[in-house]
Coordinates of C-alpha atoms in Angstrom, one line a residue:
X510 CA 92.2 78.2 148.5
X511 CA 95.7 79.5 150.6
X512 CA 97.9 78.7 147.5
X513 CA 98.0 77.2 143.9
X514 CA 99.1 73.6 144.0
X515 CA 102.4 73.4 141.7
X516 CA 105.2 76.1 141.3
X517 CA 104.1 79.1 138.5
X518 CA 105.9 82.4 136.9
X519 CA 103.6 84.7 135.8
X520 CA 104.5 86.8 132.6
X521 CA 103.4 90.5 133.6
X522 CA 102.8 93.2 130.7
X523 CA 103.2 96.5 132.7
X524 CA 103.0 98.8 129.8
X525 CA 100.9 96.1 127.3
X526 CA 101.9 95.8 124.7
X527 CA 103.8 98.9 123.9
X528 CA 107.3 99.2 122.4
X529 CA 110.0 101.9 121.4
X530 CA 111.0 99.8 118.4
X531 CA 109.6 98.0 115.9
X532 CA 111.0 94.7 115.5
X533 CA 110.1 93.1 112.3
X534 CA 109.2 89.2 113.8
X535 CA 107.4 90.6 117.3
X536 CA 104.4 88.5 117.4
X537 CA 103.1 91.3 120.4
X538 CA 102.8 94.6 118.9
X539 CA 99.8 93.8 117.5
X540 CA 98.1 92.6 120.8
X541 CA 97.4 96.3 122.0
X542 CA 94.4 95.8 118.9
X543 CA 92.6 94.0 121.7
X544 CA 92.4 96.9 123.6
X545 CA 90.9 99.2 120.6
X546 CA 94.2 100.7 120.6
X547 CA 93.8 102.9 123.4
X548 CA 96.3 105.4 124.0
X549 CA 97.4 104.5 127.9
X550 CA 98.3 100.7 128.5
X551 CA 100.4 101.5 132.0
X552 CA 99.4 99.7 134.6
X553 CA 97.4 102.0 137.2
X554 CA 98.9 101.5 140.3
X555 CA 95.7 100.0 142.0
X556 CA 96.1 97.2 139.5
X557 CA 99.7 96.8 140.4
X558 CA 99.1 96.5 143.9
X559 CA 96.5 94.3 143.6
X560 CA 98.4 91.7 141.4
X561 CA 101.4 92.1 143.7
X562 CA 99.5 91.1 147.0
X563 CA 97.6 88.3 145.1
X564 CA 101.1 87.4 143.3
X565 CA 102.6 86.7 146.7
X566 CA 99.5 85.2 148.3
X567 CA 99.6 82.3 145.6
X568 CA 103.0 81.4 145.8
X569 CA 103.9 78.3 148.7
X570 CA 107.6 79.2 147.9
X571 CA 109.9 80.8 150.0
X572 CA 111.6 82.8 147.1
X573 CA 108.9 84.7 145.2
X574 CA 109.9 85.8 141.7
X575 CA 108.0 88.4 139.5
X576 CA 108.7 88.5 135.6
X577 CA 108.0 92.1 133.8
X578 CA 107.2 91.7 130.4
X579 CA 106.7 94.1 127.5
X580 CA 106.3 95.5 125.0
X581 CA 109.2 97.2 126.4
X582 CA 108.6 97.1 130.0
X583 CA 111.6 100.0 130.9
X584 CA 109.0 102.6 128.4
X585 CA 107.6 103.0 132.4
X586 CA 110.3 104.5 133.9
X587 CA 112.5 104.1 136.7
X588 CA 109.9 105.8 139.2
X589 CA 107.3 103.2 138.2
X590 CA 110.0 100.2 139.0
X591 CA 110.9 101.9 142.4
X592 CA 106.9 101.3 143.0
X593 CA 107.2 98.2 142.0
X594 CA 110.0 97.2 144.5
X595 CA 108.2 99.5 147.0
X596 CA 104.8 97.6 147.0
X597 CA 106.6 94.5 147.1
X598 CA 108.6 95.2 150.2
X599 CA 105.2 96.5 151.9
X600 CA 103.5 93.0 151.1
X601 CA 106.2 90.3 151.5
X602 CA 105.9 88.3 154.2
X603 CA 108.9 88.6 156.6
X604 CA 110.4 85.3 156.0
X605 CA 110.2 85.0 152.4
X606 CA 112.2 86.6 149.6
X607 CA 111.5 88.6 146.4
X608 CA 113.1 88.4 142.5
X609 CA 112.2 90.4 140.1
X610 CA 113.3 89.8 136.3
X611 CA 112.7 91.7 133.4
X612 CA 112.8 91.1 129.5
X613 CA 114.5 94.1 127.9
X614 CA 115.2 95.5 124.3
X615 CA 118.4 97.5 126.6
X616 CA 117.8 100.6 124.5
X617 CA 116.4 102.7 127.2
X618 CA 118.8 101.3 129.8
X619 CA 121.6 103.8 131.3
X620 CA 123.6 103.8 135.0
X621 CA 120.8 105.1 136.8
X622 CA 118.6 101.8 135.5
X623 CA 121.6 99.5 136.0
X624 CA 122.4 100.8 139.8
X625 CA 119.0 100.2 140.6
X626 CA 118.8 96.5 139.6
X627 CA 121.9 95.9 141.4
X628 CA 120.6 97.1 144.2
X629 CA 117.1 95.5 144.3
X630 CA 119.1 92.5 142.9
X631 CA 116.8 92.2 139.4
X632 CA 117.7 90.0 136.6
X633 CA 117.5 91.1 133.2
X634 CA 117.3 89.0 129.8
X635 CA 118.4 91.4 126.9
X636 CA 117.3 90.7 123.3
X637 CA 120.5 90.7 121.1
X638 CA 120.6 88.4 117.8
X639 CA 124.5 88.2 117.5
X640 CA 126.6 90.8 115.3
X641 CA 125.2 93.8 114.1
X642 CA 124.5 93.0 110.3
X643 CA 122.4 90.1 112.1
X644 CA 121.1 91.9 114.5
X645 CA 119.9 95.2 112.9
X646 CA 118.0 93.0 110.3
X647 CA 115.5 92.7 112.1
X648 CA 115.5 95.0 115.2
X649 CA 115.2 98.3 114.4
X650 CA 113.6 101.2 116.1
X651 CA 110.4 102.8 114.4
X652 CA 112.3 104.5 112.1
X653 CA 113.9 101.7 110.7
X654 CA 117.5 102.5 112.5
X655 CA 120.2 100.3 114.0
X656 CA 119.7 99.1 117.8
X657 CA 122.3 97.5 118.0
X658 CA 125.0 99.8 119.5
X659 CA 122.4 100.9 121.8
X660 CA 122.1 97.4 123.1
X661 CA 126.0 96.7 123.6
X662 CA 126.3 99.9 125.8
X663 CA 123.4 98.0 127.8
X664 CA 125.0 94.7 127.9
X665 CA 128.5 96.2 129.0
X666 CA 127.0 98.1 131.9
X667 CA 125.0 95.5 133.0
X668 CA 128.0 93.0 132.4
X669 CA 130.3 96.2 134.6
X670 CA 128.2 96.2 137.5
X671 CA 127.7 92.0 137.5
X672 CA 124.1 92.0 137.0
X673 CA 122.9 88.8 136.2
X674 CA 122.0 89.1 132.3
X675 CA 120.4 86.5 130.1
X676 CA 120.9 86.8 126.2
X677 CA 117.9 86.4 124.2
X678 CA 118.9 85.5 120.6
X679 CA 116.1 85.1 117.9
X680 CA 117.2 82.5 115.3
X681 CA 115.9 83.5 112.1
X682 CA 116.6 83.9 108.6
X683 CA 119.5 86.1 109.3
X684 CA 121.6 84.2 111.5
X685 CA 120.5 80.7 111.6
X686 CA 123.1 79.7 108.3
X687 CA 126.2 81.3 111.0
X688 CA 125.6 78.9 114.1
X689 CA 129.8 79.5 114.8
X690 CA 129.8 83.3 113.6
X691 CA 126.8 83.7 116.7
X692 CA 128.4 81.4 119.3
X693 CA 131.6 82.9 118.7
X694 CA 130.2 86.8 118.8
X695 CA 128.7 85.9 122.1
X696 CA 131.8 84.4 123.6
X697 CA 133.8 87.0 122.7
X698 CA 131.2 89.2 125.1
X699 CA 131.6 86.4 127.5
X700 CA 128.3 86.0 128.1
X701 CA 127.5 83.8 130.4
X702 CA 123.4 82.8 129.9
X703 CA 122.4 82.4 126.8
X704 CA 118.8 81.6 125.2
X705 CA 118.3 80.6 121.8
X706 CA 114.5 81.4 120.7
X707 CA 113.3 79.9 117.3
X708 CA 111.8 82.5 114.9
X709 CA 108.6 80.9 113.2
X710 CA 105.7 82.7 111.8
X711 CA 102.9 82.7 109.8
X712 CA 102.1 83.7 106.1
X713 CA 99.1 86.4 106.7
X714 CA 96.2 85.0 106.6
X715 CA 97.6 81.2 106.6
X716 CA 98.3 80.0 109.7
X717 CA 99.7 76.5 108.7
X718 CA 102.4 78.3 106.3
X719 CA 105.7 79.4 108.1
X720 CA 106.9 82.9 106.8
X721 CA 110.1 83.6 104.8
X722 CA 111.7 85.0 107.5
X723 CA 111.3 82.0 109.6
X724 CA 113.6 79.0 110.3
X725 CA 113.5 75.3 108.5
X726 CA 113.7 72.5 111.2
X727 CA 116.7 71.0 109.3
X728 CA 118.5 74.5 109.7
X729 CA 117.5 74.1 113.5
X730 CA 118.8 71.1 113.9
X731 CA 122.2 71.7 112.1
X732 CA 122.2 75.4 113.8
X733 CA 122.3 73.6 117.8
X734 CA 124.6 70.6 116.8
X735 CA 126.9 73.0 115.7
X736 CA 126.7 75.0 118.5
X737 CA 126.5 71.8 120.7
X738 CA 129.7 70.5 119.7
X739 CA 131.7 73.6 120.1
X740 CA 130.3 74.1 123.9
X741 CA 130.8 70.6 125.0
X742 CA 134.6 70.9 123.7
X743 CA 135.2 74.2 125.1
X744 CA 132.9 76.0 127.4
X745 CA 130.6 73.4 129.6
X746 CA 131.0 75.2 133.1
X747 CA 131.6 78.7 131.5
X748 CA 128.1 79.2 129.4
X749 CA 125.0 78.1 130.3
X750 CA 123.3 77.5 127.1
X751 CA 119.2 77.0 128.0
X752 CA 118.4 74.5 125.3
X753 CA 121.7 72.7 126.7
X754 CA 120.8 72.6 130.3
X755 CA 117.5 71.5 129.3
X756 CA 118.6 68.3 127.2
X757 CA 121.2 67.7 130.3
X758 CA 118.4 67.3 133.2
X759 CA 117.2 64.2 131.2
X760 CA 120.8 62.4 132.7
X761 CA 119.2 63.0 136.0
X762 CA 115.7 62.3 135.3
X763 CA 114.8 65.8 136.1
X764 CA 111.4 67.5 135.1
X765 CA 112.2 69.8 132.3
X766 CA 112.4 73.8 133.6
X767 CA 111.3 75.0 130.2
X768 CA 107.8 75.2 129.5
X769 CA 108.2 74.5 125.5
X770 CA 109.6 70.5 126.7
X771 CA 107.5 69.7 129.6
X772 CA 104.4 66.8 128.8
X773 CA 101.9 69.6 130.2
X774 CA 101.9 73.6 129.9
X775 CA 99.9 76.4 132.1
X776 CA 101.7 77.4 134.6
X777 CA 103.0 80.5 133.2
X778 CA 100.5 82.5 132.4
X779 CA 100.1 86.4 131.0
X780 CA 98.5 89.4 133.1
X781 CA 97.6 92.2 130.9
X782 CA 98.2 95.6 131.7
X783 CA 94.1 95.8 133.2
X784 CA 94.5 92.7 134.9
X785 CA 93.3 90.6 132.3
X786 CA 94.4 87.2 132.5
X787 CA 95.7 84.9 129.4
X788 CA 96.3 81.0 129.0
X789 CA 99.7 81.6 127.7
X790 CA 102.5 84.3 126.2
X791 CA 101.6 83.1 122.7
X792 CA 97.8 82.5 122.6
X793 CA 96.4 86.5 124.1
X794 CA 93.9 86.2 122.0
X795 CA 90.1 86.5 123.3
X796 CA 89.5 82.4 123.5
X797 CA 92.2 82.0 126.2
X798 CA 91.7 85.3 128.4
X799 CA 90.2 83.9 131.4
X800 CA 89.1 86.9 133.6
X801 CA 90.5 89.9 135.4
X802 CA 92.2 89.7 138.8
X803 CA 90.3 92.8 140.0
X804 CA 87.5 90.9 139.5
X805 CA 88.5 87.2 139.9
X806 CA 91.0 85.9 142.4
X807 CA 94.8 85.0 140.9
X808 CA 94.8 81.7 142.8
X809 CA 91.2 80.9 141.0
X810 CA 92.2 81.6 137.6
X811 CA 95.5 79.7 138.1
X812 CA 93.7 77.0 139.5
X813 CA 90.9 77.5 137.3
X814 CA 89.7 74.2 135.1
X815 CA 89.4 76.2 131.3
X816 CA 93.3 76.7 132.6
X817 CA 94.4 72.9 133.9
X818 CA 92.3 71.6 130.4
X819 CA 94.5 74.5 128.4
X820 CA 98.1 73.1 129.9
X821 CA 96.7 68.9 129.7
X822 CA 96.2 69.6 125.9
X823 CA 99.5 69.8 125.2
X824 CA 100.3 66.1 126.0
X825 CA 97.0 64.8 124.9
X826 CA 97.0 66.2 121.6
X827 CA 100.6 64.8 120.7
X828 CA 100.1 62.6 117.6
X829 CA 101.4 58.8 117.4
X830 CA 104.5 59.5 115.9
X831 CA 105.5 61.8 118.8
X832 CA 104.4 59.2 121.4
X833 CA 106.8 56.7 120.1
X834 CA 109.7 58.9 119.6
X835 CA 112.6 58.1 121.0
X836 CA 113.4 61.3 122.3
X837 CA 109.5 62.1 123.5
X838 CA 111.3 62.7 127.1
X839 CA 113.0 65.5 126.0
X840 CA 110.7 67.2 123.4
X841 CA 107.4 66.5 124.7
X842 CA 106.1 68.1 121.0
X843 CA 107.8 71.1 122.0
X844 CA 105.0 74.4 122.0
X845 CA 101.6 73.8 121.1
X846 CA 101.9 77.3 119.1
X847 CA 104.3 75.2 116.6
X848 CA 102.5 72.1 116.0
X849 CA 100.5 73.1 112.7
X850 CA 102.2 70.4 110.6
X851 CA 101.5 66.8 109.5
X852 CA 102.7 63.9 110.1
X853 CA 104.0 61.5 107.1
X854 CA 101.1 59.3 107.9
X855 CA 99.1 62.6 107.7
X856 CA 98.0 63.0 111.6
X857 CA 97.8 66.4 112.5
X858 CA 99.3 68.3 114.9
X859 CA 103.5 67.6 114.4
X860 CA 105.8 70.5 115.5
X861 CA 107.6 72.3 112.7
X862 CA 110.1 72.1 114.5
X863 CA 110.1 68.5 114.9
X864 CA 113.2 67.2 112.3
X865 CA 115.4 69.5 113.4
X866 CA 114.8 68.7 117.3
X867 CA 114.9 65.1 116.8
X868 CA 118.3 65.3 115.4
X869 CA 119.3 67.8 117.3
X870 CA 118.7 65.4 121.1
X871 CA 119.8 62.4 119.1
X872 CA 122.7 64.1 118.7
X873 CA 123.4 64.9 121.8
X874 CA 122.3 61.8 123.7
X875 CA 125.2 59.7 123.6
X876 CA 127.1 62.7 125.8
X877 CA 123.9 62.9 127.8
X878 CA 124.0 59.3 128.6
X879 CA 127.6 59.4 129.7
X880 CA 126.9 62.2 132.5
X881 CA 124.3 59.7 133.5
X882 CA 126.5 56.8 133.7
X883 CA 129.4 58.9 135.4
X884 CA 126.5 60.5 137.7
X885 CA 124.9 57.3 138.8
X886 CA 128.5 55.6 139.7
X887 CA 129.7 58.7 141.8
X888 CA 126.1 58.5 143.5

């Protein structure tokens, strides 16, 4: 096998799942317990070298993109990343081209980080949940302090130096009553990617109760047609809003780019810090870690069939009421991790989600239906 057969992005956990802070909702942390807490989770560079050469080997593309992942991925060092880039350079074929991203908390960051991803060209998505009160409720470092200066410095020397920076902002509890106060924060940074991520949870112990801290569907729902309405009055062409650009690609009968709204999941995967290999970002757990790439080929496990049966599940596991949704195009049941809810006919499996999406696309359809209609005349 030369190459996997469909497109994939590989989440890579460099340093595990280690972390300088101690954000409250980070469902990770507690994934270096799989590893009996051992004190070193960095990535030996045999490891590294091995994924990179098998990372490029699988991919048919001619742009080949790597995605470091934490934990805090930057708790490496700039040294380590200048291997990284190294390795990559010694492997790549000559007529293809490399991109690197990586997910950041932007507290470690400083000039020396930022000229180096300008000159290798890296993309970064920086955690920030909107204005400091809603920001420091949750993200603290492991003291309990505020990040959140710490985080602005970041995003203004990345923003200085035009790197290309995507804003991660958890919804939760704390922000998800303010959908104007957030947008409005963020515009006044004028940033120009931005990522909404739903905060849900579980109640210890109860994996079919959502946590205080996490968000009601309806407060979803009313949280993105809030924000919907203010961007398609004022900013379409200046913010690329994920969620938004997601919604859109139904007007051109595009397959969705998101994993969370696609029929099927899979294709993007987790390598552990060993080499150990995981379904999915949210289920490293022992029942979905495959095997190692030191001792199993990448293009195996990715083509593996406990992997294909893993990412068909998600579409044949959607209950009626999703199947004759009128916006099942654009949902697709959203993440398996979120479906723990009944339906009112008492089928399991609904999204919690699943209210506040549906009005969320119904919402937005009727615009979504006149980009199609202008689309298909100028075509």
């Amino acid at each position: 096998m030369s190459a996997v057969t469909s497109d994939f992005q590989i989440f890579v956990k460099p340093i595990g799942a280690l972390c300088n802070l101690d954000c409250y909702y980070c469902y990770y942390l507690k994934k270096k317990e799989l590893y009996n807490n051992e004190e070193n989770f960095q990535m030996k560079l045999d490891v590294l070298e091995n994924y990179i050469i098998q990372h490029i080997q699988a991919c048919q593309n001619e742009v080949i993109q790597f995605s470091w992942h934490g934990g805090e991925p930057t708790l490496l060092g700039l040294n380590y990343f200048k291997k990284i880039v190294e390795l990559q350079k010694k492997h790549k074929p000559p007529k293809k081209r490399v991109l690197n991203g990586v997910q950041t908390n932007g507290t470690l960051l400083n000039g020396e980080w930022i000229k180096f991803f300008v000159k290798e060209g890296f993309a970064i998505g920086l955690s920030l949940d909107g204005p400091q009160p809603m920001h420091d409720r949750y993200r603290v470092t492991k003291d309990k302090k505020s990040t959140y200066q710490q985080v602005i410095n970041s995003y203004k020397l990345l923003k200085k130096l035009e790197v290309h920076t995507d804003i991660l902002c958890v919804v939760s509890d704390s922000n998800v009553k303010f959908p104007k106060e957030v947008y409005n924060f963020f515009k006044q940074l004028n940033v120009e990617y931005l990522t909404f991520l739903p905060l849900i949870e579980f109640v210890p112990g109860n994996e079919k109760q959502a946590s205080p801290q996490s968000i009601s569907a309806k407060d979803w729902g009313n949280y993105l047609c809030t924000i919907f309405d203010e961007w398609v009055e004022k900013d379409i062409g200046k913010i690329k809003i994920q969620i938004f650009e997601e919604a859109l690609r139904a007007a051109f009968n595009q397959e969705h780019s998101l994993c969370i709204f696609r029929s099927t999941c899979g294709n993007i995967p987790v390598i552990e810090h060993n080499g150990d290999f995981y379904s999915c970002d949210h289920f490293v757990d022992p029942k979905h870690n495959l095997g190692n790439i030191m001792k199993q080929p990448l293009i195996e496990l990715l083509e593996s069939s406990n992997q294909k049966a893993f990412g068909e599940a998600k579409n044949s596991t959607l209950p009626k009421y999703c199947r004759e949704c009128n916006v099942l195009n654009m949902c697709n049941g959203e993440c398996p991790k979120n479906r723990f809810i009944k339906t009112s006919d008492g089928e399991e499996g609904l999204n919690y989600l699943c209210e506040g999406y549906k009005k969320f696309f119904n919402h937005c359809k009727p615009f979504i239906n006149q980009v199609a209609t202008l689309w298909r005349q100028q075509k």
